[in-house]
Amino acid sequence: MREYNICIIKTEEPHLGLRLHLGSGSSLESTDLIIHSDTIFNGLCWAYRELYGEVELKDLLKDIINHKILLISSAFPLSDDVFYFPKPLHLSTKMLKGNDESKTDYKKIKSARFISKDLFEDIINERVSEYHVEKGFIHKEKEKVPIIKTSIEYRNRLDRISYSSDIYRCGYTLIENGAYWFSYSINDKYMDRLRASLRLLADNGFGGERSIGLGKASIEFRTVNIDEPEAPNRIISLSLYHPTREEVSRLVSNAPIDKVAYSLITRGGWTDPRVGSIRKKRVRCFEEGSVLPLQPYAIYGSVTNVNDDKMPIYHYGLCYSVGMI
């Protein structure tokens, strides 16, 4: 059993739910169900600079790049104190029991995005469990799952000089009866500053389209215990993971096919308009839930400059992982 620090992101208005724009492509219409780790990191850096200044932010970034002192997972749904994790991408009906291995169950499991904590712990310890699939969530007992919806709204943009209007569409994610949670780890030297920065970020808003009120939340700091195996031989990523060249070489040459399951995602986009809208270089990452062999590294991944050296902009790609067998 291992204890993790977590941050819970919850709505300030329970009757309205938590609304966010979680960009997942080049269009404003696309929105995701996960608050990715690089999105949290970007917002955290903005808040840290607002509180402590640019010099202090550069010192923090130097420590993160050189010593990997900060680990952040992506944020996943939470409902009625049931924590949901990304579905392990190797998961199949053969690892579960309680239902016949039918084409229907296979399709439900394949399309699901999240798995409850108790079932997640069984899977990473290779314990066979009964399961239920409901609305994209897999769990052991029949739970009241979070209601997460994505929709598109029409919005109006007004030119400040000509006053001409332009209609555009924007996608947003709504979680009605739950919250989001993510885990973090940082050097004790920075812990208080990290939490202060997260409080400011919550006031400002997670994700995009904050100027219209999306992403504004309250946060709560807690700990949670995860039943990890004592002698793992694989990892599962709870964050986006951008490997170094050495890590890619090891994966290509050493990874047994039956021990690996992953999906790739391209991340890019623009910087915050408040610091100048700059197009970032695109990077490819392993998605949350990717299952990879254990490697001889304490921490996996990299923090990459996605702009020129004159004005570096960093993409956070360190892997927040949990051991599994």
PDB file of C-alpha atoms in Angstrom, residues 103-250:
ATOM      1  CA  LYS A 103     -18.850  -9.407 -28.402  1.00  0.00           C
ATOM      2  CA  THR A 104     -21.085  -6.987 -26.498  1.00  0.00           C
ATOM      3  CA  ASP A 105     -18.864  -6.977 -23.396  1.00  0.00           C
ATOM      4  CA  TYR A 106     -15.754  -6.622 -25.525  1.00  0.00           C
ATOM      5  CA  LYS A 107     -17.151  -3.554 -27.241  1.00  0.00           C
ATOM      6  CA  LYS A 108     -18.275  -2.001 -23.950  1.00  0.00           C
ATOM      7  CA  ILE A 109     -14.862  -2.507 -22.350  1.00  0.00           C
ATOM      8  CA  LYS A 110     -13.046  -1.244 -25.428  1.00  0.00           C
ATOM      9  CA  SER A 111     -15.088   1.970 -25.551  1.00  0.00           C
ATOM     10  CA  ALA A 112     -14.883   2.632 -21.778  1.00  0.00           C
ATOM     11  CA  ARG A 113     -12.466   5.329 -20.634  1.00  0.00           C
ATOM     12  CA  PHE A 114     -12.343   4.863 -16.851  1.00  0.00           C
ATOM     13  CA  ILE A 115     -12.072   2.132 -14.223  1.00  0.00           C
ATOM     14  CA  SER A 116     -12.883   2.341 -10.512  1.00  0.00           C
ATOM     15  CA  LYS A 117     -10.064   2.347  -7.962  1.00  0.00           C
ATOM     16  CA  ASP A 118     -10.865  -1.069  -6.439  1.00  0.00           C
ATOM     17  CA  LEU A 119     -10.967  -2.720  -9.857  1.00  0.00           C
ATOM     18  CA  PHE A 120      -7.827  -0.844 -10.939  1.00  0.00           C
ATOM     19  CA  GLU A 121      -5.983  -2.262  -7.916  1.00  0.00           C
ATOM     20  CA  ASP A 122      -7.118  -5.781  -8.804  1.00  0.00           C
ATOM     21  CA  ILE A 123      -5.930  -5.384 -12.393  1.00  0.00           C
ATOM     22  CA  ILE A 124      -2.435  -4.079 -11.510  1.00  0.00           C
ATOM     23  CA  ASN A 125      -2.031  -6.986  -9.050  1.00  0.00           C
ATOM     24  CA  GLU A 126      -3.367  -9.554 -11.570  1.00  0.00           C
ATOM     25  CA  ARG A 127      -6.394 -10.407  -9.446  1.00  0.00           C
ATOM     26  CA  VAL A 128      -9.427 -11.506 -11.454  1.00  0.00           C
ATOM     27  CA  SER A 129     -12.532  -9.511 -10.584  1.00  0.00           C
ATOM     28  CA  GLU A 130     -16.180  -9.253 -11.368  1.00  0.00           C
ATOM     29  CA  TYR A 131     -17.149  -6.128 -13.220  1.00  0.00           C
ATOM     30  CA  HIS A 132     -19.934  -3.929 -14.508  1.00  0.00           C
ATOM     31  CA  VAL A 133     -19.748  -1.517 -17.427  1.00  0.00           C
ATOM     32  CA  GLU A 134     -21.951   1.562 -17.449  1.00  0.00           C
ATOM     33  CA  LYS A 135     -21.728   4.752 -19.515  1.00  0.00           C
ATOM     34  CA  GLY A 136     -18.022   4.419 -20.220  1.00  0.00           C
ATOM     35  CA  PHE A 137     -17.084   3.430 -16.630  1.00  0.00           C
ATOM     36  CA  ILE A 138     -15.979  -0.038 -15.459  1.00  0.00           C
ATOM     37  CA  HIS A 139     -16.427  -0.891 -11.783  1.00  0.00           C
ATOM     38  CA  LYS A 140     -16.775  -3.864  -9.415  1.00  0.00           C
ATOM     39  CA  GLU A 141     -20.032  -2.887  -7.775  1.00  0.00           C
ATOM     40  CA  LYS A 142     -22.922  -1.027  -9.319  1.00  0.00           C
ATOM     41  CA  GLU A 143     -22.015   2.542  -8.461  1.00  0.00           C
ATOM     42  CA  LYS A 144     -23.562   5.905  -9.178  1.00  0.00           C
ATOM     43  CA  VAL A 145     -21.179   6.835 -11.967  1.00  0.00           C
ATOM     44  CA  PRO A 146     -20.327  10.442 -12.842  1.00  0.00           C
ATOM     45  CA  ILE A 147     -22.470  11.951 -15.557  1.00  0.00           C
ATOM     46  CA  ILE A 148     -20.066  13.507 -18.059  1.00  0.00           C
ATOM     47  CA  LYS A 149     -21.370  15.167 -21.191  1.00  0.00           C
ATOM     48  CA  THR A 150     -19.747  16.996 -24.050  1.00  0.00           C
ATOM     49  CA  SER A 151     -21.638  19.581 -26.060  1.00  0.00           C
ATOM     50  CA  ILE A 152     -21.114  22.372 -28.528  1.00  0.00           C
ATOM     51  CA  GLU A 153     -22.389  25.899 -28.038  1.00  0.00           C
ATOM     52  CA  TYR A 154     -22.603  28.766 -30.491  1.00  0.00           C
ATOM     53  CA  ARG A 155     -20.778  31.868 -29.318  1.00  0.00           C
ATOM     54  CA  ASN A 156     -20.406  35.382 -30.673  1.00  0.00           C
ATOM     55  CA  ARG A 157     -17.096  37.217 -31.091  1.00  0.00           C
ATOM     56  CA  LEU A 158     -17.182  41.016 -31.439  1.00  0.00           C
ATOM     57  CA  ASP A 159     -14.416  42.922 -33.224  1.00  0.00           C
ATOM     58  CA  ARG A 160     -13.297  45.778 -30.950  1.00  0.00           C
ATOM     59  CA  ILE A 161     -12.495  48.122 -33.851  1.00  0.00           C
ATOM     60  CA  SER A 162     -15.198  47.527 -36.444  1.00  0.00           C
ATOM     61  CA  TYR A 163     -17.784  46.060 -34.026  1.00  0.00           C
ATOM     62  CA  SER A 164     -18.549  43.374 -36.597  1.00  0.00           C
ATOM     63  CA  SER A 165     -19.620  40.084 -35.083  1.00  0.00           C
ATOM     64  CA  ASP A 166     -18.455  36.575 -35.869  1.00  0.00           C
ATOM     65  CA  ILE A 167     -20.249  33.425 -34.765  1.00  0.00           C
ATOM     66  CA  TYR A 168     -18.160  30.399 -33.813  1.00  0.00           C
ATOM     67  CA  ARG A 169     -18.737  27.064 -32.093  1.00  0.00           C
ATOM     68  CA  CYS A 170     -17.058  25.964 -28.862  1.00  0.00           C
ATOM     69  CA  GLY A 171     -17.094  22.536 -27.219  1.00  0.00           C
ATOM     70  CA  TYR A 172     -17.206  22.043 -23.497  1.00  0.00           C
ATOM     71  CA  THR A 173     -17.235  19.192 -20.988  1.00  0.00           C
ATOM     72  CA  LEU A 174     -19.779  19.085 -18.166  1.00  0.00           C
ATOM     73  CA  ILE A 175     -19.487  16.782 -15.139  1.00  0.00           C
ATOM     74  CA  GLU A 176     -22.818  17.002 -13.342  1.00  0.00           C
ATOM     75  CA  ASN A 177     -22.564  14.883 -10.202  1.00  0.00           C
ATOM     76  CA  GLY A 178     -18.876  14.602  -9.503  1.00  0.00           C
ATOM     77  CA  ALA A 179     -15.469  16.188  -9.581  1.00  0.00           C
ATOM     78  CA  TYR A 180     -11.981  15.588 -10.946  1.00  0.00           C
ATOM     79  CA  TRP A 181      -8.891  14.467  -9.064  1.00  0.00           C
ATOM     80  CA  PHE A 182      -5.183  14.252  -9.842  1.00  0.00           C
ATOM     81  CA  SER A 183      -2.098  13.203  -7.932  1.00  0.00           C
ATOM     82  CA  TYR A 184       1.097  15.180  -7.501  1.00  0.00           C
ATOM     83  CA  SER A 185       4.549  14.840  -5.979  1.00  0.00           C
ATOM     84  CA  ILE A 186       7.101  17.617  -5.457  1.00  0.00           C
ATOM     85  CA  ASN A 187      10.182  18.416  -3.412  1.00  0.00           C
ATOM     86  CA  ASP A 188       9.206  19.587   0.096  1.00  0.00           C
ATOM     87  CA  LYS A 189      10.901  22.913  -0.618  1.00  0.00           C
ATOM     88  CA  TYR A 190       8.158  23.774  -3.112  1.00  0.00           C
ATOM     89  CA  MET A 191       5.108  22.053  -1.559  1.00  0.00           C
ATOM     90  CA  ASP A 192       3.483  25.137  -0.003  1.00  0.00           C
ATOM     91  CA  ARG A 193       4.082  27.187  -3.137  1.00  0.00           C
ATOM     92  CA  LEU A 194       2.629  24.428  -5.320  1.00  0.00           C
ATOM     93  CA  ARG A 195      -0.571  24.322  -3.306  1.00  0.00           C
ATOM     94  CA  ALA A 196      -0.872  28.115  -3.269  1.00  0.00           C
ATOM     95  CA  SER A 197      -0.441  28.130  -7.058  1.00  0.00           C
ATOM     96  CA  LEU A 198      -3.107  25.454  -7.482  1.00  0.00           C
ATOM     97  CA  ARG A 199      -5.536  27.552  -5.410  1.00  0.00           C
ATOM     98  CA  LEU A 200      -4.936  30.532  -7.688  1.00  0.00           C
ATOM     99  CA  LEU A 201      -5.307  28.310 -10.744  1.00  0.00           C
ATOM    100  CA  ALA A 202      -8.658  27.039  -9.459  1.00  0.00           C
ATOM    101  CA  ASP A 203      -9.860  30.623  -8.988  1.00  0.00           C
ATOM    102  CA  ASN A 204      -8.731  31.460 -12.523  1.00  0.00           C
ATOM    103  CA  GLY A 205      -9.975  28.229 -14.106  1.00  0.00           C
ATOM    104  CA  PHE A 206      -8.662  24.920 -15.457  1.00  0.00           C
ATOM    105  CA  GLY A 207      -8.538  24.427 -19.223  1.00  0.00           C
ATOM    106  CA  GLY A 208      -9.518  26.907 -21.914  1.00  0.00           C
ATOM    107  CA  GLU A 209     -12.203  29.552 -22.464  1.00  0.00           C
ATOM    108  CA  ARG A 210     -11.758  30.868 -18.932  1.00  0.00           C
ATOM    109  CA  SER A 211     -12.899  34.362 -19.954  1.00  0.00           C
ATOM    110  CA  ILE A 212     -16.477  33.075 -20.129  1.00  0.00           C
ATOM    111  CA  GLY A 213     -16.248  31.341 -16.742  1.00  0.00           C
ATOM    112  CA  LEU A 214     -15.327  27.805 -17.794  1.00  0.00           C
ATOM    113  CA  GLY A 215     -13.024  25.796 -15.529  1.00  0.00           C
ATOM    114  CA  LYS A 216     -13.507  27.846 -12.375  1.00  0.00           C
ATOM    115  CA  ALA A 217     -13.479  25.528  -9.362  1.00  0.00           C
ATOM    116  CA  SER A 218     -12.628  25.008  -5.737  1.00  0.00           C
ATOM    117  CA  ILE A 219      -9.968  22.517  -4.678  1.00  0.00           C
ATOM    118  CA  GLU A 220      -9.285  20.213  -1.757  1.00  0.00           C
ATOM    119  CA  PHE A 221      -6.012  18.503  -0.805  1.00  0.00           C
ATOM    120  CA  ARG A 222      -6.128  14.922   0.479  1.00  0.00           C
ATOM    121  CA  THR A 223      -4.205  11.660   0.428  1.00  0.00           C
ATOM    122  CA  VAL A 224      -5.274   8.304  -0.970  1.00  0.00           C
ATOM    123  CA  ASN A 225      -3.762   4.819  -0.632  1.00  0.00           C
ATOM    124  CA  ILE A 226      -3.221   2.603  -3.672  1.00  0.00           C
ATOM    125  CA  ASP A 227      -2.580  -1.127  -3.340  1.00  0.00           C
ATOM    126  CA  GLU A 228       0.473  -1.495  -5.592  1.00  0.00           C
ATOM    127  CA  PRO A 229       2.337  -4.790  -6.153  1.00  0.00           C
ATOM    128  CA  GLU A 230       5.580  -5.209  -4.219  1.00  0.00           C
ATOM    129  CA  ALA A 231       7.568  -6.500  -7.207  1.00  0.00           C
ATOM    130  CA  PRO A 232       6.172  -4.861 -10.365  1.00  0.00           C
ATOM    131  CA  ASN A 233       7.572  -5.635 -13.815  1.00  0.00           C
ATOM    132  CA  ARG A 234       5.479  -3.081 -15.730  1.00  0.00           C
ATOM    133  CA  ILE A 235       4.099   0.400 -15.269  1.00  0.00           C
ATOM    134  CA  ILE A 236       0.823   2.050 -16.164  1.00  0.00           C
ATOM    135  CA  SER A 237       0.889   5.745 -16.920  1.00  0.00           C
ATOM    136  CA  LEU A 238      -1.503   8.100 -15.127  1.00  0.00           C
ATOM    137  CA  SER A 239      -0.274  11.059 -17.180  1.00  0.00           C
ATOM    138  CA  LEU A 240       0.827  11.884 -20.681  1.00  0.00           C
ATOM    139  CA  TYR A 241       4.318  10.513 -21.212  1.00  0.00           C
ATOM    140  CA  HIS A 242       6.820  11.974 -23.695  1.00  0.00           C
ATOM    141  CA  PRO A 243       9.811   9.596 -23.664  1.00  0.00           C
ATOM    142  CA  THR A 244      13.430  10.539 -24.232  1.00  0.00           C
ATOM    143  CA  ARG A 245      15.272   9.085 -27.230  1.00  0.00           C
ATOM    144  CA  GLU A 246      17.049   6.600 -24.950  1.00  0.00           C
ATOM    145  CA  GLU A 247      13.717   5.427 -23.525  1.00  0.00           C
ATOM    146  CA  VAL A 248      12.284   4.976 -27.032  1.00  0.00           C
ATOM    147  CA  SER A 249      15.319   2.892 -28.046  1.00  0.00           C
ATOM    148  CA  ARG A 250      14.900   0.653 -24.995  1.00  0.00           C
TER     149      ARG A 250
END
